[in-house]
PDB file of C-alpha atoms in Angstrom:
ATOM      1  CA  MET Y  48       1.590   3.355   7.583  1.00  0.00           C
ATOM      2  CA  HIS Y  49       3.562   2.034   4.609  1.00  0.00           C
ATOM      3  CA  THR Y  50       5.050  -1.449   4.544  1.00  0.00           C
ATOM      4  CA  ILE Y  51       8.575  -2.083   3.241  1.00  0.00           C
ATOM      5  CA  PHE Y  52      10.035  -5.461   2.284  1.00  0.00           C
ATOM      6  CA  ILE Y  53      13.813  -5.964   2.612  1.00  0.00           C
ATOM      7  CA  LEU Y  54      15.691  -8.815   0.899  1.00  0.00           C
ATOM      8  CA  GLU Y  55      19.305  -8.681   2.118  1.00  0.00           C
ATOM      9  CA  ASP Y  56      21.523 -11.598   3.160  1.00  0.00           C
ATOM     10  CA  ASP Y  57      23.934  -9.518   5.291  1.00  0.00           C
ATOM     11  CA  ARG Y  58      22.312  -9.843   8.715  1.00  0.00           C
ATOM     12  CA  GLU Y  59      23.925  -6.753  10.257  1.00  0.00           C
ATOM     13  CA  LEU Y  60      23.019  -4.532   7.306  1.00  0.00           C
ATOM     14  CA  ARG Y  61      19.513  -5.997   7.089  1.00  0.00           C
ATOM     15  CA  GLU Y  62      18.816  -5.250  10.749  1.00  0.00           C
ATOM     16  CA  SER Y  63      20.305  -1.758  10.462  1.00  0.00           C
ATOM     17  CA  ILE Y  64      17.970  -0.974   7.552  1.00  0.00           C
ATOM     18  CA  ARG Y  65      15.027  -2.478   9.422  1.00  0.00           C
ATOM     19  CA  GLN Y  66      15.750  -0.352  12.495  1.00  0.00           C
ATOM     20  CA  ALA Y  67      16.154   2.839  10.450  1.00  0.00           C
ATOM     21  CA  LEU Y  68      12.865   2.256   8.618  1.00  0.00           C
ATOM     22  CA  GLU Y  69      10.928   1.313  11.749  1.00  0.00           C
ATOM     23  CA  GLU Y  70      12.206   4.491  13.409  1.00  0.00           C
ATOM     24  CA  ALA Y  71      10.733   6.354  10.433  1.00  0.00           C
ATOM     25  CA  SER Y  72       7.353   4.692  11.181  1.00  0.00           C
ATOM     26  CA  TYR Y  73       7.428   2.101   8.413  1.00  0.00           C
ATOM     27  CA  ARG Y  74       6.229  -1.460   8.921  1.00  0.00           C
ATOM     28  CA  VAL Y  75       8.965  -3.872   7.786  1.00  0.00           C
ATOM     29  CA  PHE Y  76       9.199  -7.450   6.497  1.00  0.00           C
ATOM     30  CA  ALA Y  77      12.717  -8.829   6.028  1.00  0.00           C
ATOM     31  CA  ALA Y  78      14.240 -11.898   4.400  1.00  0.00           C
ATOM     32  CA  SER Y  79      17.765 -13.212   3.835  1.00  0.00           C
ATOM     33  CA  SER Y  80      17.241 -15.488   0.819  1.00  0.00           C
ATOM     34  CA  VAL Y  81      15.215 -15.717  -2.382  1.00  0.00           C
ATOM     35  CA  GLN Y  82      13.120 -18.599  -1.046  1.00  0.00           C
ATOM     36  CA  GLU Y  83      12.360 -16.811   2.211  1.00  0.00           C
ATOM     37  CA  GLY Y  84      11.543 -13.686   0.226  1.00  0.00           C
ATOM     38  CA  LYS Y  85       9.094 -15.553  -2.008  1.00  0.00           C
ATOM     39  CA  ASP Y  86       7.405 -17.085   1.041  1.00  0.00           C
ATOM     40  CA  ILE Y  87       6.895 -13.594   2.516  1.00  0.00           C
ATOM     41  CA  ALA Y  88       5.736 -12.078  -0.783  1.00  0.00           C
ATOM     42  CA  GLU Y  89       3.186 -14.880  -1.290  1.00  0.00           C
ATOM     43  CA  LYS Y  90       1.579 -14.242   2.101  1.00  0.00           C
ATOM     44  CA  ASN Y  91       1.840 -10.465   2.499  1.00  0.00           C
ATOM     45  CA  THR Y  92       1.446  -7.188   0.631  1.00  0.00           C
ATOM     46  CA  PHE Y  93       3.878  -4.279   0.834  1.00  0.00           C
ATOM     47  CA  ASP Y  94       4.356  -0.857  -0.697  1.00  0.00           C
ATOM     48  CA  LEU Y  95       8.023  -1.066  -1.711  1.00  0.00           C
ATOM     49  CA  ALA Y  96      10.761  -3.704  -1.913  1.00  0.00           C
ATOM     50  CA  VAL Y  97      14.446  -3.082  -1.169  1.00  0.00           C
ATOM     51  CA  LEU Y  98      16.453  -5.861  -2.855  1.00  0.00           C
ATOM     52  CA  ASP Y  99      20.064  -6.967  -2.795  1.00  0.00           C
ATOM     53  CA  VAL Y 100      21.431  -8.456  -6.025  1.00  0.00           C
ATOM     54  CA  ASN Y 101      23.832 -11.148  -4.804  1.00  0.00           C
ATOM     55  CA  LEU Y 102      21.871 -13.636  -2.716  1.00  0.00           C
ATOM     56  CA  PRO Y 103      22.827 -17.081  -1.398  1.00  0.00           C
ATOM     57  CA  ASP Y 104      20.228 -18.975  -3.432  1.00  0.00           C
ATOM     58  CA  GLY Y 105      19.599 -16.767  -6.424  1.00  0.00           C
ATOM     59  CA  ASP Y 106      19.795 -13.429  -8.149  1.00  0.00           C
ATOM     60  CA  GLY Y 107      18.044 -10.220  -7.116  1.00  0.00           C
ATOM     61  CA  PHE Y 108      17.332  -9.307 -10.747  1.00  0.00           C
ATOM     62  CA  ASP Y 109      15.442 -12.577 -11.264  1.00  0.00           C
ATOM     63  CA  PHE Y 110      13.576 -12.065  -7.983  1.00  0.00           C
ATOM     64  CA  CYS Y 111      12.605  -8.561  -9.104  1.00  0.00           C
ATOM     65  CA  ARG Y 112      11.148  -9.889 -12.360  1.00  0.00           C
ATOM     66  CA  TRP Y 113       9.223 -12.557 -10.407  1.00  0.00           C
ATOM     67  CA  LEU Y 114       7.951  -9.959  -7.960  1.00  0.00           C
ATOM     68  CA  ARG Y 115       6.861  -7.538 -10.686  1.00  0.00           C
ATOM     69  CA  GLN Y 116       4.671 -10.267 -12.194  1.00  0.00           C
ATOM     70  CA  LYS Y 117       2.994 -10.796  -8.825  1.00  0.00           C
ATOM     71  CA  SER Y 118       2.878  -7.300  -7.338  1.00  0.00           C
ATOM     72  CA  GLY Y 119       2.758  -3.682  -8.395  1.00  0.00           C
ATOM     73  CA  ALA Y 120       5.066  -2.665  -5.542  1.00  0.00           C
ATOM     74  CA  PRO Y 121       8.026  -0.539  -6.707  1.00  0.00           C
ATOM     75  CA  VAL Y 122      11.542  -1.949  -6.279  1.00  0.00           C
ATOM     76  CA  LEU Y 123      14.752  -0.268  -5.136  1.00  0.00           C
ATOM     77  CA  PHE Y 124      18.008  -2.199  -5.560  1.00  0.00           C
ATOM     78  CA  LEU Y 125      20.702  -1.930  -2.900  1.00  0.00           C
ATOM     79  CA  SER Y 126      23.900  -3.581  -4.076  1.00  0.00           C
ATOM     80  CA  ALA Y 127      27.692  -3.571  -3.987  1.00  0.00           C
ATOM     81  CA  ARG Y 128      27.639  -4.239  -7.736  1.00  0.00           C
ATOM     82  CA  ASP Y 129      28.306  -0.723  -8.976  1.00  0.00           C
ATOM     83  CA  LEU Y 130      29.127  -1.251 -12.657  1.00  0.00           C
ATOM     84  CA  GLU Y 131      27.029   0.625 -15.160  1.00  0.00           C
ATOM     85  CA  GLU Y 132      25.879  -2.659 -16.709  1.00  0.00           C
ATOM     86  CA  ASP Y 133      24.630  -3.862 -13.304  1.00  0.00           C
ATOM     87  CA  GLN Y 134      22.666  -0.680 -12.722  1.00  0.00           C
ATOM     88  CA  LEU Y 135      21.144  -0.885 -16.208  1.00  0.00           C
ATOM     89  CA  ALA Y 136      20.226  -4.532 -15.552  1.00  0.00           C
ATOM     90  CA  GLY Y 137      18.423  -3.424 -12.391  1.00  0.00           C
ATOM     91  CA  TYR Y 138      16.364  -0.828 -14.230  1.00  0.00           C
ATOM     92  CA  GLU Y 139      15.615  -3.286 -17.043  1.00  0.00           C
ATOM     93  CA  ALA Y 140      14.361  -5.780 -14.427  1.00  0.00           C
ATOM     94  CA  GLY Y 141      11.802  -3.178 -13.368  1.00  0.00           C
ATOM     95  CA  ALA Y 142      13.433  -1.213 -10.533  1.00  0.00           C
ATOM     96  CA  GLU Y 143      12.565   2.397  -9.704  1.00  0.00           C
ATOM     97  CA  ASP Y 144      16.043   3.132  -8.353  1.00  0.00           C
ATOM     98  CA  TYR Y 145      19.468   1.546  -7.837  1.00  0.00           C
ATOM     99  CA  VAL Y 146      21.638   2.473  -4.821  1.00  0.00           C
ATOM    100  CA  THR Y 147      25.214   1.252  -4.541  1.00  0.00           C
ATOM    101  CA  LYS Y 148      26.941   0.229  -1.301  1.00  0.00           C
ATOM    102  CA  PRO Y 149      28.256   1.850   0.826  1.00  0.00           C
ATOM    103  CA  PHE Y 150      25.378   4.299   1.177  1.00  0.00           C
ATOM    104  CA  SER Y 151      23.907   6.867   3.538  1.00  0.00           C
ATOM    105  CA  MET Y 152      20.912   5.623   5.550  1.00  0.00           C
ATOM    106  CA  LYS Y 153      19.418   9.128   5.378  1.00  0.00           C
ATOM    107  CA  VAL Y 154      19.692   9.114   1.594  1.00  0.00           C
ATOM    108  CA  LEU Y 155      18.121   5.652   1.433  1.00  0.00           C
ATOM    109  CA  ARG Y 156      15.183   6.778   3.568  1.00  0.00           C
ATOM    110  CA  LYS Y 157      14.731   9.884   1.414  1.00  0.00           C
ATOM    111  CA  LYS Y 158      14.740   7.826  -1.791  1.00  0.00           C
ATOM    112  CA  ILE Y 159      12.163   5.448  -0.305  1.00  0.00           C
ATOM    113  CA  SER Y 160      10.010   8.381   0.793  1.00  0.00           C
ATOM    114  CA  LEU Y 161      10.114   9.989  -2.657  1.00  0.00           C
ATOM    115  CA  ILE Y 162       9.182   6.757  -4.414  1.00  0.00           C
ATOM    116  CA  LEU Y 163       6.240   6.235  -2.062  1.00  0.00           C
ATOM    117  CA  VAL Y 164       5.048   9.818  -2.541  1.00  0.00           C
ATOM    118  CA  ARG Y 165       5.206   9.377  -6.313  1.00  0.00           C
ATOM    119  CA  GLU Y 166       3.417   6.036  -6.132  1.00  0.00           C
ATOM    120  CA  GLY Y 167       0.767   7.507  -3.846  1.00  0.00           C
ATOM    121  CA  LYS Y 168       0.015  10.228  -6.385  1.00  0.00           C
ATOM    122  CA  GLU Y 169      -0.346   7.651  -9.119  1.00  0.00           C
ATOM    123  CA  LYS Y 170      -2.427   5.218  -7.073  1.00  0.00           C
ATOM    124  CA  ALA Y 171      -5.437   5.977  -4.917  1.00  0.00           C
ATOM    125  CA  ILE Y 172      -4.385   4.220  -1.711  1.00  0.00           C
ATOM    126  CA  TYR Y 173      -5.679   4.708   1.836  1.00  0.00           C
ATOM    127  CA  ASP Y 174      -3.561   3.078   4.561  1.00  0.00           C
ATOM    128  CA  ASP Y 175      -3.677   3.883   8.266  1.00  0.00           C
ATOM    129  CA  GLY Y 176      -1.839   0.778   9.469  1.00  0.00           C
ATOM    130  CA  TYR Y 177      -5.038  -1.127  10.256  1.00  0.00           C
ATOM    131  CA  LEU Y 178      -7.154  -0.545   7.165  1.00  0.00           C
ATOM    132  CA  ARG Y 179      -5.743  -0.405   3.645  1.00  0.00           C
ATOM    133  CA  ILE Y 180      -7.949   0.402   0.655  1.00  0.00           C
ATOM    134  CA  ASP Y 181      -6.911   0.402  -3.002  1.00  0.00           C
ATOM    135  CA  MET Y 182      -9.664   2.592  -4.410  1.00  0.00           C
ATOM    136  CA  ASP Y 183      -8.727   1.972  -8.041  1.00  0.00           C
ATOM    137  CA  ARG Y 184      -8.842  -1.818  -7.688  1.00  0.00           C
ATOM    138  CA  GLY Y 185     -11.732  -1.843  -5.248  1.00  0.00           C
ATOM    139  CA  THR Y 186      -9.902  -4.039  -2.752  1.00  0.00           C
ATOM    140  CA  ALA Y 187      -9.482  -3.599   0.986  1.00  0.00           C
ATOM    141  CA  GLU Y 188      -7.428  -5.241   3.706  1.00  0.00           C
ATOM    142  CA  ARG Y 189      -8.491  -5.011   7.350  1.00  0.00           C
ATOM    143  CA  ASN Y 190      -6.123  -6.321   9.993  1.00  0.00           C
ATOM    144  CA  GLY Y 191      -4.559  -8.677   7.437  1.00  0.00           C
ATOM    145  CA  GLN Y 192      -7.871  -9.940   6.000  1.00  0.00           C
ATOM    146  CA  SER Y 193      -8.491  -9.089   2.342  1.00  0.00           C
ATOM    147  CA  PHE Y 194     -11.849  -8.595   0.643  1.00  0.00           C
ATOM    148  CA  GLN Y 195     -13.415  -7.078  -2.461  1.00  0.00           C
ATOM    149  CA  LEU Y 196     -15.650  -4.009  -2.569  1.00  0.00           C
ATOM    150  CA  THR Y 197     -18.638  -3.791  -4.891  1.00  0.00           C
ATOM    151  CA  PRO Y 198     -18.458  -1.042  -7.553  1.00  0.00           C
ATOM    152  CA  THR Y 199     -20.930   1.073  -5.558  1.00  0.00           C
ATOM    153  CA  GLU Y 200     -19.008   0.551  -2.287  1.00  0.00           C
ATOM    154  CA  GLN Y 201     -15.823   1.464  -4.166  1.00  0.00           C
ATOM    155  CA  ARG Y 202     -17.332   4.766  -5.325  1.00  0.00           C
ATOM    156  CA  ILE Y 203     -18.710   5.536  -1.847  1.00  0.00           C
ATOM    157  CA  VAL Y 204     -15.452   4.933   0.003  1.00  0.00           C
ATOM    158  CA  LYS Y 205     -13.487   6.940  -2.556  1.00  0.00           C
ATOM    159  CA  LYS Y 206     -15.893   9.851  -2.070  1.00  0.00           C
ATOM    160  CA  PHE Y 207     -15.501   9.603   1.700  1.00  0.00           C
ATOM    161  CA  ILE Y 208     -11.713   9.521   1.657  1.00  0.00           C
ATOM    162  CA  GLU Y 209     -11.464  12.388  -0.822  1.00  0.00           C
ATOM    163  CA  ASN Y 210     -13.582  14.413   1.645  1.00  0.00           C
ATOM    164  CA  ARG Y 211     -12.352  13.021   4.970  1.00  0.00           C
ATOM    165  CA  GLY Y 212     -13.271  15.203   7.908  1.00  0.00           C
ATOM    166  CA  ARG Y 213     -16.002  16.976   5.931  1.00  0.00           C
ATOM    167  CA  LEU Y 214     -19.735  16.398   6.215  1.00  0.00           C
ATOM    168  CA  LEU Y 215     -21.252  14.979   3.031  1.00  0.00           C
ATOM    169  CA  THR Y 216     -24.996  15.584   2.880  1.00  0.00           C
ATOM    170  CA  TYR Y 217     -27.266  12.807   1.708  1.00  0.00           C
ATOM    171  CA  GLN Y 218     -28.168  14.681  -1.457  1.00  0.00           C
ATOM    172  CA  SER Y 219     -24.624  15.682  -2.348  1.00  0.00           C
ATOM    173  CA  MET Y 220     -23.545  12.032  -2.079  1.00  0.00           C
ATOM    174  CA  LEU Y 221     -26.501  10.794  -4.140  1.00  0.00           C
ATOM    175  CA  ASP Y 222     -25.821  13.389  -6.843  1.00  0.00           C
ATOM    176  CA  ALA Y 223     -22.077  12.663  -6.966  1.00  0.00           C
ATOM    177  CA  LEU Y 224     -22.561   8.892  -7.022  1.00  0.00           C
ATOM    178  CA  TRP Y 225     -25.258   9.157  -9.714  1.00  0.00           C
ATOM    179  CA  ASP Y 226     -22.854  11.164 -11.883  1.00  0.00           C
ATOM    180  CA  GLU Y 227     -20.291   8.358 -11.495  1.00  0.00           C
ATOM    181  CA  GLY Y 228     -22.740   5.638 -12.516  1.00  0.00           C
ATOM    182  CA  ALA Y 229     -24.014   4.385  -9.135  1.00  0.00           C
ATOM    183  CA  GLN Y 230     -27.790   4.392  -9.535  1.00  0.00           C
ATOM    184  CA  LEU Y 231     -28.852   5.043  -5.939  1.00  0.00           C
ATOM    185  CA  LEU Y 232     -32.242   6.727  -5.925  1.00  0.00           C
ATOM    186  CA  ASP Y 233     -32.756   7.688  -2.289  1.00  0.00           C
ATOM    187  CA  LYS Y 234     -31.347   7.847   1.239  1.00  0.00           C
ATOM    188  CA  HIS Y 235     -32.484   4.302   1.963  1.00  0.00           C
ATOM    189  CA  GLY Y 236     -30.446   2.853  -0.890  1.00  0.00           C
ATOM    190  CA  LEU Y 237     -27.459   4.913   0.221  1.00  0.00           C
ATOM    191  CA  ALA Y 238     -27.869   3.765   3.838  1.00  0.00           C
ATOM    192  CA  VAL Y 239     -28.034   0.089   2.796  1.00  0.00           C
ATOM    193  CA  ASN Y 240     -24.770   0.343   0.857  1.00  0.00           C
ATOM    194  CA  ILE Y 241     -23.011   2.318   3.592  1.00  0.00           C
ATOM    195  CA  GLY Y 242     -24.188  -0.198   6.204  1.00  0.00           C
ATOM    196  CA  ARG Y 243     -22.734  -3.029   4.136  1.00  0.00           C
ATOM    197  CA  LEU Y 244     -19.492  -1.061   3.686  1.00  0.00           C
ATOM    198  CA  ARG Y 245     -19.200  -0.416   7.433  1.00  0.00           C
ATOM    199  CA  ARG Y 246     -19.519  -4.131   8.175  1.00  0.00           C
ATOM    200  CA  LYS Y 247     -16.538  -4.734   5.901  1.00  0.00           C
ATOM    201  CA  LEU Y 248     -14.341  -1.879   7.122  1.00  0.00           C
ATOM    202  CA  GLU Y 249     -15.145  -1.448  10.806  1.00  0.00           C
ATOM    203  CA  ASP Y 250     -15.120  -3.337  14.076  1.00  0.00           C
ATOM    204  CA  GLU Y 251     -15.775  -2.408  17.702  1.00  0.00           C
ATOM    205  CA  GLU Y 252     -12.424  -0.626  18.021  1.00  0.00           C
ATOM    206  CA  HIS Y 253     -12.224   1.003  14.579  1.00  0.00           C
ATOM    207  CA  THR Y 254     -15.011   3.316  13.403  1.00  0.00           C
ATOM    208  CA  TYR Y 255     -14.601   5.335  10.213  1.00  0.00           C
ATOM    209  CA  ILE Y 256     -18.071   6.410   9.039  1.00  0.00           C
ATOM    210  CA  THR Y 257     -20.416   8.489  11.205  1.00  0.00           C
ATOM    211  CA  ASN Y 258     -24.051   9.185  10.386  1.00  0.00           C
ATOM    212  CA  VAL Y 259     -24.831  12.806  11.302  1.00  0.00           C
ATOM    213  CA  TYR Y 260     -28.559  12.419  11.924  1.00  0.00           C
ATOM    214  CA  GLY Y 261     -30.765  14.284   9.496  1.00  0.00           C
ATOM    215  CA  MET Y 262     -27.813  15.677   7.552  1.00  0.00           C
ATOM    216  CA  GLY Y 263     -25.448  13.129   6.048  1.00  0.00           C
ATOM    217  CA  TYR Y 264     -22.245  11.169   6.644  1.00  0.00           C
ATOM    218  CA  LEU Y 265     -18.723  11.923   7.788  1.00  0.00           C
ATOM    219  CA  TRP Y 266     -15.472   9.954   7.389  1.00  0.00           C
ATOM    220  CA  LYS Y 267     -13.550  10.688  10.579  1.00  0.00           C
TER     221      LYS Y 267
END
C-alpha cells in the first residue's frame, strides 16, 4: 500500500482528494498549512506528495524545496496558478508533474499511479501496508517503527523478495549471497542471519519467511 501526502488549504477539495485516493487503496496524510505539513513530514514517511502552491502561511514551491532536502518522495503540484512561469517554477522546485485546477479526479489518480510505477522501477521498495523495506538503503519500517538492516540482512531480504513465492534452497542462497559479497560459509551462518532478520520483520500476526525443512527458505 502506497502512502500519499496532501497539502491543500481548501477543505472541501482536500477531503475530496483524500476520499478518491483512499477508494483507490492509498493510505493518506493530509494538511492544510505549511506548518502542519512540516509537522506531518517530520514524523511520517510517504511515497508521493500532492502540493498546492498558494497556502495560508507560505508557498508550495518553498515547501517543495524543503521537502526534497528531507525526503526522496516525488512531488505533484495541484494549483490554480496556470501561467507557464508558475508551472516552470514548480518543475524547477523539484516536482515530477504540475496539474492545474480545475482537474479530473480520474486524471489525477492516473498521474499519481504512473509516477509511483516509475518510482517503483527506479527504487527497490517492498510495501504491503504493514512492512515497508527500502532494499537499496537497507532500511525497514514495521508498523511505524523504523530500523536498519545489516548489509547481509539487506542482501538476504532482497533475494527473498525478488523470488517471493519460490523455494530458495540453502545452497542456492549461499552461492548467490557469496557472489554478492556476503561471506556466509554454511547453513548455520545463513540460519543465524535469517533468524535475526525474522525478529526484525515479523511478529505473531505477520510471518514472511518459512523454513522448508531440509530444503531451504520461502518468502510467502
